[in-house]
Short mmCIF file of C-alpha atoms in Angstrom, two decimals:
data_model
loop_
_atom_site.label_atom_id
_atom_site.label_comp_id
_atom_site.label_asym_id
_atom_site.label_seq_id
_atom_site.Cartn_x
_atom_site.Cartn_y
_atom_site.Cartn_z
CA UNK A 1 -29.00 -64.73 -16.67
CA UNK A 2 -30.88 -64.92 -13.25
CA UNK A 3 -27.79 -66.55 -11.72
CA UNK A 4 -25.50 -63.84 -12.98
CA UNK A 5 -27.60 -61.16 -11.32
CA UNK A 6 -28.09 -63.13 -8.20
CA UNK A 7 -24.32 -63.73 -7.93
CA UNK A 8 -23.76 -59.91 -8.60
CA UNK A 9 -26.38 -59.00 -5.86
CA UNK A 10 -24.81 -61.46 -3.36
CA UNK A 11 -21.29 -60.21 -3.84
CA UNK A 12 -22.14 -56.46 -3.84
CA UNK A 13 -23.80 -57.37 -0.30
CA UNK A 14 -20.64 -58.80 0.86
CA UNK A 15 -18.27 -55.97 -0.73
CA UNK A 16 -19.94 -53.04 0.64
CA UNK A 17 -17.40 -50.62 1.90
CA UNK A 18 -16.33 -50.54 5.51
CA UNK A 19 -17.48 -47.15 6.89
CA UNK A 20 -15.47 -45.27 9.58
CA UNK A 21 -18.39 -43.97 11.43
CA UNK A 22 -19.55 -46.34 13.85
CA UNK A 23 -22.78 -47.01 15.79
CA UNK A 24 -22.82 -45.51 19.19
CA UNK A 25 -22.72 -49.02 20.99
CA UNK A 26 -19.80 -50.36 19.03
CA UNK A 27 -16.27 -51.62 20.22
CA UNK A 28 -13.50 -51.95 17.67
CA UNK A 29 -11.00 -54.73 18.23
CA UNK A 30 -7.85 -54.77 16.08
CA UNK A 31 -5.42 -57.92 15.98
CA UNK A 32 -2.79 -57.74 18.89
CA UNK A 33 -4.87 -55.47 21.07
CA UNK A 34 -6.76 -56.05 24.41
CA UNK A 35 -9.87 -53.92 24.56
CA UNK A 36 -11.78 -53.16 28.07
CA UNK A 37 -15.23 -52.22 27.86
CA UNK A 38 -17.57 -50.61 30.25
CA UNK A 39 -21.28 -50.83 30.12
CA UNK A 40 -24.50 -49.37 31.78
CA UNK A 41 -27.21 -52.15 32.16
CA UNK A 42 -30.91 -51.16 31.53
CA UNK A 43 -32.67 -54.50 32.07
CA UNK A 44 -31.69 -56.93 29.22
CA UNK A 45 -29.95 -54.01 27.20
CA UNK A 46 -26.48 -52.96 27.73
CA UNK A 47 -25.31 -49.39 26.72
CA UNK A 48 -21.48 -49.09 26.14
CA UNK A 49 -20.24 -46.31 28.51
CA UNK A 50 -16.46 -46.58 27.30
CA UNK A 51 -13.91 -48.89 26.03
CA UNK A 52 -10.17 -48.49 25.99
CA UNK A 53 -6.92 -50.12 25.38
CA UNK A 54 -5.67 -49.00 29.02
CA UNK A 55 -5.89 -51.53 31.66
CA UNK A 56 -9.03 -50.87 33.46
CA UNK A 57 -9.96 -53.19 36.65
CA UNK A 58 -13.53 -51.90 36.54
CA UNK A 59 -14.21 -53.29 32.92
CA UNK A 60 -17.04 -55.67 32.55
CA UNK A 61 -16.00 -57.09 29.49
CA UNK A 62 -12.59 -57.82 28.06
CA UNK A 63 -11.67 -58.47 24.28
CA UNK A 64 -8.39 -59.93 23.36
CA UNK A 65 -7.22 -60.79 20.02
CA UNK A 66 -4.05 -62.48 19.14
CA UNK A 67 -2.56 -64.64 16.53
CA UNK A 68 -2.77 -68.58 16.81
CA UNK A 69 0.62 -70.12 17.20
CA UNK A 70 -0.30 -73.19 15.28
CA UNK A 71 -2.62 -72.02 12.52
CA UNK A 72 -3.06 -68.98 10.33
CA UNK A 73 -5.90 -67.77 12.39
CA UNK A 74 -6.62 -64.64 15.15
CA UNK A 75 -8.28 -65.91 18.19
CA UNK A 76 -10.29 -63.72 19.92
CA UNK A 77 -11.03 -64.22 23.65
CA UNK A 78 -14.10 -62.62 25.37
CA UNK A 79 -14.29 -62.30 29.22
CA UNK A 80 -17.60 -61.62 30.38
CA UNK A 81 -17.60 -60.30 34.04
CA UNK A 82 -21.22 -59.11 34.00
CA UNK A 83 -23.65 -61.24 36.35
CA UNK A 84 -25.66 -62.56 33.14
CA UNK A 85 -24.76 -64.26 29.95
CA UNK A 86 -23.58 -61.78 27.32
CA UNK A 87 -24.86 -61.85 23.69
CA UNK A 88 -23.39 -59.57 21.08
CA UNK A 89 -23.14 -59.43 17.14
CA UNK A 90 -19.69 -58.81 15.35
CA UNK A 91 -18.78 -57.57 11.88
CA UNK A 92 -15.31 -58.77 10.50
CA UNK A 93 -13.40 -56.38 8.27
CA UNK A 94 -10.58 -56.40 5.81
CA UNK A 95 -10.01 -52.69 5.24
CA UNK A 96 -7.32 -53.46 2.41
CA UNK A 97 -9.57 -55.47 0.61
CA UNK A 98 -12.84 -53.46 1.07
CA UNK A 99 -14.53 -56.57 2.63
CA UNK A 100 -16.80 -56.85 5.58
CA UNK A 101 -18.86 -59.75 6.79
CA UNK A 102 -21.30 -60.54 9.80
CA UNK A 103 -19.80 -63.18 12.14
CA UNK A 104 -21.80 -65.34 14.27
CA UNK A 105 -20.98 -65.05 18.09
CA UNK A 106 -21.31 -67.45 20.88
CA UNK A 107 -22.94 -66.38 23.92
CA UNK A 108 -20.60 -65.74 26.89
CA UNK A 109 -21.68 -67.10 30.20
CA UNK A 110 -21.30 -64.92 33.18
CA UNK A 111 -18.10 -65.12 34.82
CA UNK A 112 -16.62 -67.10 31.84
CA UNK A 113 -14.48 -66.59 28.95
CA UNK A 114 -15.39 -67.72 25.30
CA UNK A 115 -12.97 -67.92 22.08
CA UNK A 116 -13.68 -67.24 18.59
CA UNK A 117 -11.57 -67.69 15.27
CA UNK A 118 -11.00 -65.47 12.35
CA UNK A 119 -9.36 -65.55 9.16
CA UNK A 120 -5.69 -63.71 9.15
CA UNK A 121 -7.20 -61.23 6.21
CA UNK A 122 -9.08 -59.55 9.36
CA UNK A 123 -7.82 -56.07 10.08
CA UNK A 124 -10.67 -55.00 12.27
CA UNK A 125 -13.57 -56.52 14.30
CA UNK A 126 -16.63 -54.46 15.35
CA UNK A 127 -18.54 -55.81 18.20
CA UNK A 128 -21.98 -54.40 18.69
CA UNK A 129 -25.53 -55.04 19.91
CA UNK A 130 -24.85 -56.09 23.39
CA UNK A 131 -27.62 -57.75 25.50
CA UNK A 132 -27.89 -59.74 28.74
CA UNK A 133 -29.67 -63.08 28.42
CA UNK A 134 -32.07 -63.81 31.36
#
């Protein structure tokens, strides 16, 4: 009986509904999109100023999510133009299936690019908790 209760509790935590309202410091990325983000720096913290799908030469972080040609996955490319290593968190969401899960993200070294893979059931990725590593 305890196992059943724990299993139900665990599944309910995974299956909580995806909310349309976002935190103030969140970037939403959808498959096939390129998103340009601008930040205001305050020490180690970053405050999201704006993000857009329109090309922005002044953007400090660029997110690109595209399907993998060889595997049934989406590739997320994160380009960091900030002077320090970028740390952030992400929540992957399947809106049709009403699923969401936190995903560990690799730090992105200053001036470099990092790659992450996600299953094709992903319909939206919410990146948040942006910080700089000193």
